[in-house]
Amino acid sequence: METGVNRPAGSFARIATPIKAWAQRFAVLLLIGASFGLMLMGKADVVMIERARTTVSDAVAPVLDAASRPVASVAELLREGKELAALRAENAALRRENQRLEHWRMVAHRLEAENRALGELLNLAPKPDTRYVSARVVADSGGAFARSVLINAGRKQDVAKGQAALTGDGLAGRVAEVGRNSSRILLITDINSRIPVVIQSTRQKAILAGDNSDMPRLRYLPDEATVARGQRVVTSGHGGVFPPGLPVGRVVKVSDTNIRVRPRVDWNRMEYLRVVDYGMSGILMTKPDPSEQTAAASGGAP
Amino acid sequence: MKLTIWQRLDLVARQMVPFVATLLLVMLALVPLRLPNAAPVVPWFALIAVFYWTVYRADLMPPVAVFGVGVFHDFAAATNVGVGALLLLLVHLAVMPQRRFFMSRSFAMTWIGFAVIAAGAMLLLWMLNALLEGTLLSPEPAAFQFLTTVAAYPPTAWLFTRLQRWLLRTSRQAGP
C-alpha cells in the first residue's frame, strides 16, 4: 500500500545513536537466549511454565468465551439452514432409528438388571460414581503442530488433570492442564496423546497414539492380534483415569506397521465437552482438595 | 517543552497501541471457527504483526515487545513455549536491516518479501517442533499455514495501516 505515510512522526525520536543500536542488538541476543531457556524449561515440564500457561489461559478464556459465542451462533445458523432442506427425509430416518433404539433400550434394561443380579451374586465392588462437568470450547490451539482446545471450566468446577473429555459421540481428549476457570484439553489426535484402549470385539489391548493427523495410530498391539477394518475401539480403563468402555472410534486402515483409527468425534461440531470425573484417583490424579493444590498442579501421585 | 503527566500517559498509551492490537489479533485467531480443519491452518497473525510493525514503525515494536507477543502466543495457543518467541525475534532481526528497502517498495514487493520471510520462519518452526518432539512431523499443515498466513497479509496490513494513520492523526491533534 502507500509507503509515504509510514514515516515516523516528529514527536517520536528515531533511535540513531550507535550506542543505542548496540544496546538494542544486545537486548535481542539476550531475549533469544531467554527463548531458548523457555524452550528447555517447557520441554522439562517445569511447574512454573505450566502455572504461567494456566494463568494466561485463565486470563484469555473469558474474552474468548465472549468472542466465540457470535461465531458459534453464525455457524449454528448456517448448519440449521442446511438441515432445514433435509428435514423431511431426516424425520423419517429418525423415526426408524427411534424404533430401533426403543428395542435396544429394552435390551439394555434387561441386561442392566441381569448384570446387577450377577454382580450381587459375586459380591462385586460397586462401580464408582461418575460425575460430569460440561464446558464450552472457547479456543482452538493455534498452529500446525498441536491439537488441543481450551474449555471454560477449571479447578473451581472440580475439573482435574487426567480426566477424560467427551462429546456426545465419544472420547475427544484428556485434561492436560487445569487453571482456575479454564482447562486445556489435549485432543486424542495430538502428537503427545497416548490413550490405553481395547478393541471391543477381541478385547486386545493397545495404545492409541496421536500424530497430529486426523487418524491416530494403534500401537503396541500384541503380535497375535487380529485387526480388521471396522472394528470398534473403546477405552480400556487401564491406569484408572478413564472409565472403561468409552467409545473412541473405528479401525479404518490396517497394514503391517500402520493401523489407523478414525475417531467418532466430529471435530467441527465440538462446541461443548463433558469432562468425566470417574471418582477414582488413578495414577495421574489427586483429589482436587484446596489444601493440596500444589500437589494437583504438579500432577504428582498421592 | 515539558510534557504534563497526562500528555506523557497519552503518549505511552499511544505507543502501546501496536503491541496491544497485536495481542488482540493473536487472541482472536484462537476463536473456534467450526469450519472443517480450520484450527491447524489459522494464519500466524503474530508473524504478520511483527513483520509489519518492524518495517513501518520499529520504534513501536521493540525486541521486548516482539518477545512478549511470541511468549503470549505460545502460552495462549499451547504450542511449544519459547519457539514462537525465538522465531519472531529472528524475523525481527532479519527485517530490521531491510526496513528502508521494504518501505520504499510497492505493496506487491513488500508482500513478496513477507512471503519469503514467512517461508523461512515456517520452515524453522517445522524443524524446531520436530526437534522438540523428537520425531519427524508431517510438513503438510505447516505448508497450509504458510499459505493462509501469506493470504492473510494484505487484509491484516490494511488494518494496521488504518491503525497507524489513526495514531498519526490523533497524535498530531493532541501533540504539542
XYZ file of C-alpha atoms in Angstrom:
478
model
C 0.000 0.000 0.000
C 1.167 3.589 0.445
C 4.550 3.993 1.909
C 4.738 7.760 2.325
C 2.521 7.865 5.398
C 4.673 5.454 7.256
C 7.406 7.837 8.249
C 7.521 8.290 11.984
C 6.034 11.473 13.316
C 8.402 14.107 14.551
C 7.439 13.561 18.139
C 8.859 10.055 18.128
C 12.587 10.204 18.082
C 14.192 7.571 15.979
C 16.967 5.579 17.525
C 20.036 6.671 15.704
C 22.984 6.738 18.001
C 25.305 3.760 17.680
C 25.321 3.109 21.404
C 21.586 2.695 21.467
C 21.687 0.451 18.428
C 24.333 -1.655 20.097
C 22.297 -1.904 23.286
C 19.283 -2.949 21.291
C 21.217 -5.642 19.479
C 22.453 -6.905 22.816
C 18.865 -6.947 24.077
C 17.817 -9.064 21.099
C 20.564 -11.562 21.829
C 19.534 -11.669 25.466
C 15.901 -12.281 24.517
C 16.883 -15.007 22.062
C 18.753 -16.649 24.905
C 15.646 -16.308 27.061
C 13.572 -18.010 24.335
C 15.949 -20.960 24.323
C 15.732 -21.080 28.101
C 11.928 -21.156 27.917
C 12.090 -23.926 25.346
C 14.238 -26.086 27.589
C 12.061 -25.373 30.614
C 8.927 -26.135 28.631
C 10.410 -29.411 27.474
C 11.366 -30.352 31.021
C 7.766 -29.764 32.217
C 8.732 -27.221 34.820
C 5.821 -26.399 37.125
C 6.435 -22.688 36.713
C 5.840 -22.869 32.969
C 2.617 -24.765 33.476
C 1.447 -22.248 36.026
C 2.282 -19.379 33.693
C 0.380 -21.082 30.908
C -2.729 -21.680 33.013
C -2.576 -18.071 34.210
C -2.605 -16.869 30.607
C -5.417 -19.331 29.785
C -7.469 -18.078 32.717
C -6.954 -14.513 31.545
C -7.934 -15.093 27.922
C -10.727 -17.628 28.485
C -13.474 -15.091 29.379
C -12.583 -12.899 26.398
C -12.526 -15.869 24.048
C -15.749 -17.168 25.556
C -17.483 -13.902 24.684
C -15.884 -13.734 21.243
C -16.687 -17.326 20.343
C -20.413 -17.040 21.013
C -21.362 -14.999 17.947
C -19.127 -17.188 15.787
C -20.842 -20.273 17.141
C -24.263 -18.719 16.516
C -23.449 -17.977 12.903
C -22.079 -21.481 12.390
C -25.203 -22.891 14.010
C -27.454 -20.767 11.792
C -25.693 -21.936 8.637
C -25.956 -25.524 9.708
C -29.626 -25.178 10.590
C -30.313 -23.644 7.210
C -28.665 -26.601 5.577
C -30.551 -29.057 7.742
C -33.884 -27.386 7.083
C -33.720 -28.551 3.499
C -33.323 -32.159 4.520
C -35.888 -32.043 7.314
C -38.452 -34.449 5.877
C -36.029 -37.190 4.986
C -34.269 -36.802 8.300
C -37.531 -37.059 10.205
C -38.356 -40.347 8.579
C -34.863 -41.662 9.245
C -35.044 -40.576 12.863
C -38.399 -42.275 13.348
C -36.961 -45.513 12.026
C -33.920 -45.147 14.239
C -36.138 -44.400 17.223
C -37.936 -47.678 16.754
C -34.648 -49.490 16.603
C -33.325 -47.723 19.703
C -36.532 -48.472 21.593
C -35.740 -52.118 21.114
C -32.178 -51.601 22.339
C -33.410 -49.727 25.375
C -35.407 -52.754 26.411
C -32.386 -54.950 25.885
C -30.248 -52.572 27.939
C -32.728 -52.572 30.824
C -32.822 -56.321 30.844
C -29.037 -56.583 30.734
C -28.618 -53.986 33.447
C -30.925 -55.911 35.769
C -29.168 -59.128 34.957
C -25.789 -57.519 35.460
C -26.806 -56.165 38.844
C -28.141 -59.540 39.932
C -24.972 -61.318 38.844
C -22.831 -58.646 40.476
C -24.661 -59.176 43.747
C -24.156 -62.898 43.477
C -20.421 -62.356 43.063
C -20.136 -59.617 45.695
C -18.661 -57.270 43.098
C -17.305 -53.958 44.407
C -19.746 -51.208 43.444
C -18.783 -49.103 40.465
C -17.569 -45.645 41.408
C -19.972 -42.775 40.915
C -19.312 -40.927 37.722
C -19.846 -37.172 37.636
C -19.819 -34.949 34.589
C -18.831 -31.334 34.150
C -19.988 -29.702 30.935
C -17.999 -26.843 29.476
C -17.838 -24.758 26.342
C -14.919 -24.965 23.965
C -13.645 -21.393 23.858
C -10.408 -21.706 21.900
C -8.686 -23.878 19.360
C -4.979 -24.259 19.549
C -3.343 -22.012 17.022
C -0.829 -23.576 14.765
C 0.097 -26.557 12.742
C 1.860 -28.555 15.438
C -0.582 -29.010 18.297
C -4.104 -30.292 18.715
C -5.720 -29.014 21.854
C -8.673 -26.890 22.921
C -9.415 -24.613 25.836
C -12.635 -25.070 27.825
C -14.202 -22.652 30.269
C -14.225 -24.886 33.344
C -11.365 -25.401 35.733
C -10.420 -26.170 39.292
C -13.434 -24.246 40.575
C -15.714 -26.643 38.719
C -13.768 -29.649 40.029
C -12.024 -30.427 36.786
C -8.792 -32.277 37.460
C -5.813 -33.297 35.423
C -6.056 -36.580 33.561
C -9.841 -36.737 33.319
C -11.487 -37.737 30.054
C -13.258 -35.166 27.883
C -16.167 -36.394 25.766
C -18.546 -35.147 23.158
C -21.850 -36.877 22.585
C -20.114 -39.118 20.064
C -17.160 -40.334 22.058
C -13.787 -39.564 23.566
C -12.276 -36.264 22.472
C -9.244 -35.972 24.716
C -7.984 -35.657 28.243
C -7.446 -32.766 30.611
C -3.800 -31.756 30.361
C -3.712 -28.551 32.368
C -6.142 -27.034 34.837
C -6.436 -23.372 35.698
C -8.959 -21.696 37.963
C -11.669 -21.234 35.362
C -10.206 -22.868 32.302
C -8.606 -26.125 31.300
C -6.580 -27.290 28.378
C -7.798 -30.478 26.708
C -5.200 -32.441 24.801
C -7.094 -34.000 21.896
C -6.557 -37.644 21.043
C -5.067 -36.582 17.708
C -2.245 -34.574 19.303
C 1.264 -35.889 18.912
C 1.647 -36.141 22.689
C -1.604 -38.041 23.286
C -1.426 -41.683 24.423
C -4.668 -43.413 25.415
C -4.957 -47.007 26.651
C -7.648 -48.686 24.541
C -9.023 -52.107 23.692
C -10.531 -53.431 20.509
C -14.083 -54.043 21.581
C -14.747 -57.348 19.852
C -11.430 -59.093 20.543
C -10.525 -57.384 23.865
C -6.987 -56.846 22.654
C -5.191 -54.002 24.382
C -3.323 -51.262 22.599
C -2.266 -47.663 22.929
C -3.909 -45.050 20.763
C -1.125 -42.643 19.819
C -1.825 -39.329 18.112
C 0.459 -37.843 15.487
C -1.321 -34.540 14.682
C -3.158 -36.173 11.789
C -6.907 -36.811 11.779
C -6.419 -40.514 12.323
C -4.366 -41.613 15.334
C -2.383 -44.842 15.261
C -2.903 -48.030 17.238
C 0.386 -49.082 18.736
C 1.776 -51.794 20.983
C -0.783 -54.363 19.892
C 0.164 -57.931 20.791
C 1.756 -59.853 17.920
C -1.053 -62.349 17.670
C -3.675 -59.626 17.461
C -6.037 -59.765 14.540
C -7.213 -56.378 13.493
C -9.776 -55.738 10.825
C -11.276 -52.625 9.373
C -14.478 -51.503 11.022
C -13.664 -52.847 14.476
C -14.673 -50.576 17.314
C -12.065 -49.164 19.651
C -13.008 -48.166 23.216
C -11.061 -47.018 26.252
C -9.693 -49.838 28.353
C -9.748 -48.017 31.670
C -6.185 -49.013 32.425
C -4.423 -46.565 34.663
C -7.707 -45.920 36.411
C -8.073 -42.471 34.970
C -10.627 -43.080 32.259
C -13.778 -45.102 32.692
C -13.538 -48.270 30.607
C -15.723 -48.615 27.543
C -15.863 -45.017 26.335
C -16.266 -45.132 22.566
C -13.208 -43.823 20.752
C -13.502 -44.750 17.094
C -13.228 -47.386 14.428
C -10.278 -49.032 12.749
C -10.148 -47.671 9.214
C -6.776 -48.698 7.904
C -4.785 -51.838 8.552
C -1.342 -52.643 7.279
C 1.578 -54.485 8.857
C 3.044 -51.489 10.595
C 0.325 -48.923 10.437
C -3.111 -49.302 11.999
C -5.231 -46.178 11.950
C -8.373 -45.310 13.879
C -10.928 -42.722 12.837
C -12.256 -41.022 15.980
C -16.020 -40.843 16.370
C -15.836 -37.207 17.422
C -16.858 -34.646 14.835
C -14.150 -32.046 15.409
C -16.091 -29.334 13.616
C -19.137 -29.578 15.819
C -17.296 -29.752 19.091
C -18.917 -26.841 20.893
C -19.340 -28.434 24.293
C -17.264 -31.055 26.047
C -18.189 -33.181 29.037
C -15.375 -33.843 31.452
C -15.794 -37.145 33.274
C -14.956 -37.352 36.947
C -14.641 -41.073 37.415
C -14.327 -40.634 41.162
C -11.195 -42.740 41.315
C -7.733 -41.398 41.938
C -5.724 -43.046 39.254
C -2.041 -42.747 38.734
C -2.406 -39.324 37.217
C -4.917 -37.839 39.589
C -5.013 -36.435 43.047
C -8.240 -35.358 44.681
C -8.899 -31.687 43.994
C -8.519 -30.620 47.596
C -7.839 -26.911 48.201
C -5.048 -27.748 50.621
C -3.414 -29.940 48.030
C -3.450 -27.546 45.163
C 0.265 -27.608 44.756
C 0.216 -31.379 44.563
C -2.552 -31.213 41.974
C -0.612 -28.653 39.984
C 2.416 -30.854 39.781
C 0.233 -33.839 38.966
C 2.149 -35.960 41.436
C 0.992 -39.265 42.805
C -0.685 -39.222 46.218
C 8.961 21.770 26.020
C 7.963 19.815 29.073
C 5.079 17.360 28.925
C 2.475 17.116 31.630
C 1.707 13.782 33.270
C -1.406 13.336 31.151
C 0.424 14.022 27.946
C 3.027 11.524 28.977
C 0.402 8.888 29.776
C -1.307 9.621 26.493
C 1.969 9.162 24.662
C 2.689 5.851 26.387
C -0.829 4.603 25.658
C -0.390 5.559 22.015
C 2.930 3.776 21.809
C 1.344 0.649 23.239
C -1.330 0.508 20.539
C 0.552 -1.708 18.027
C 1.564 -4.128 20.770
C -1.929 -4.347 22.255
C -3.544 -4.639 18.817
C -1.195 -7.499 18.023
C -2.075 -9.328 21.236
C -5.777 -8.899 20.480
C -5.334 -10.268 16.984
C -3.353 -13.253 18.274
C -6.135 -13.934 20.762
C -8.985 -13.569 18.265
C -7.250 -16.026 15.959
C -7.854 -18.672 18.627
C -11.649 -18.377 18.478
C -13.022 -21.715 17.229
C -14.374 -21.147 13.719
C -16.153 -24.510 13.484
C -15.045 -24.931 9.907
C -13.643 -28.233 8.704
C -9.969 -28.484 9.654
C -9.636 -24.764 10.259
C -7.674 -24.802 13.511
C -4.340 -26.127 12.228
C -4.219 -23.684 9.325
C -5.286 -20.468 11.038
C -2.894 -17.723 9.857
C 0.093 -16.930 12.055
C -1.008 -13.386 12.827
C 1.845 -12.735 15.241
C 4.271 -13.132 12.341
C 2.347 -10.674 10.171
C 2.193 -8.157 13.001
C 5.867 -8.378 13.879
C 6.864 -8.056 10.220
C 4.559 -5.107 9.595
C 5.463 -3.073 12.653
C 9.158 -3.834 12.328
C 9.118 -2.473 8.799
C 6.937 0.589 9.323
C 7.263 1.515 12.994
C 10.167 -0.362 14.511
C 10.181 2.127 17.389
C 6.751 0.856 18.461
C 7.683 -2.831 18.190
C 10.981 -3.133 20.074
C 12.552 -6.564 20.684
C 10.968 -6.774 24.137
C 7.509 -6.349 22.617
C 8.319 -8.960 19.962
C 9.369 -11.349 22.702
C 6.180 -10.561 24.643
C 3.983 -11.279 21.616
C 5.803 -14.550 20.992
C 5.550 -15.797 24.556
C 1.895 -14.761 24.790
C 1.129 -16.669 21.602
C 2.982 -19.750 22.823
C 1.118 -19.735 26.118
C -2.345 -18.911 24.772
C -2.168 -21.335 21.859
C -0.435 -24.044 23.930
C 2.314 -24.546 21.388
C 5.867 -25.380 22.478
C 6.794 -22.448 24.662
C 9.712 -20.299 23.500
C 9.588 -21.452 19.889
C 7.275 -18.680 18.688
C 9.209 -16.080 20.640
C 12.515 -17.209 19.149
C 11.217 -17.197 15.568
C 9.593 -13.797 15.888
C 12.836 -12.373 17.266
C 14.759 -13.875 14.352
C 12.260 -12.361 11.918
C 12.673 -9.033 13.671
C 16.456 -9.325 13.328
C 16.199 -10.279 9.664
C 13.795 -7.485 8.749
C 15.480 -4.649 10.677
C 18.321 -4.032 8.175
C 15.894 -4.263 5.220
C 13.382 -1.744 6.567
C 14.262 1.017 4.123
C 14.147 -1.403 1.240
C 10.649 -2.579 2.137
C 9.377 0.910 2.890
C 10.420 2.305 -0.457
C 8.938 -0.529 -2.495
C 5.414 -1.107 -3.763
C 2.959 -3.113 -1.724
C 3.325 -6.142 -4.001
C 7.073 -6.188 -3.429
C 6.615 -5.965 0.334
C 4.123 -8.799 0.134
C 6.602 -10.965 -1.757
C 9.252 -10.054 0.793
C 6.894 -11.116 3.554
C 6.211 -14.413 1.788
C 9.940 -15.150 1.617
C 10.418 -14.359 5.311
C 7.306 -16.351 6.254
C 8.561 -19.354 4.294
C 11.845 -19.259 6.173
C 10.089 -18.832 9.521
C 7.668 -21.681 8.825
C 10.494 -23.996 7.793
C 12.340 -23.215 11.026
C 9.120 -23.667 13.005
C 8.644 -27.089 11.488
C 12.233 -28.107 12.203
C 12.206 -26.806 15.773
C 8.933 -28.576 16.562
C 10.214 -31.827 15.094
C 13.371 -31.441 17.165
C 11.422 -30.805 20.364
C 9.036 -33.704 19.756
C 11.932 -35.922 18.797
C 10.210 -37.230 15.688
C 9.636 -36.305 12.083
C 6.439 -34.288 11.646
C 4.290 -34.092 8.588
C 5.156 -30.837 6.787
C 1.673 -30.591 5.300
C -0.051 -28.482 7.972
C 2.926 -26.132 8.052
C 2.701 -25.674 4.285
C -1.005 -24.884 4.541
C -0.455 -22.493 7.405
C 2.200 -20.754 5.343
C -0.312 -20.242 2.522
C -3.052 -18.912 4.801
C -0.565 -16.593 6.517
C 0.606 -15.130 3.211
C -3.021 -14.785 2.112
C -3.896 -13.030 5.367
C -1.120 -10.458 4.950
C -2.958 -7.905 2.749
C -6.102 -7.538 4.895
C -4.083 -7.505 8.111
C -1.639 -4.951 6.719
C -4.587 -2.839 5.603
C -5.978 -2.954 9.131
C -2.608 -1.965 10.597
C -2.249 0.872 8.063
C -5.607 2.268 9.232
C -4.460 1.974 12.825
C -1.184 3.674 12.053
C -2.896 6.563 10.289
C -5.294 6.966 13.155
C -2.348 7.047 15.557
C -0.634 9.698 13.472
C -3.743 11.832 13.115
C -4.715 11.821 16.765
C -1.155 12.390 17.894
C -0.990 15.452 15.636
C -4.203 16.803 17.107
C -3.144 16.128 20.670
C 0.546 16.776 20.226
C 2.363 19.993 21.050
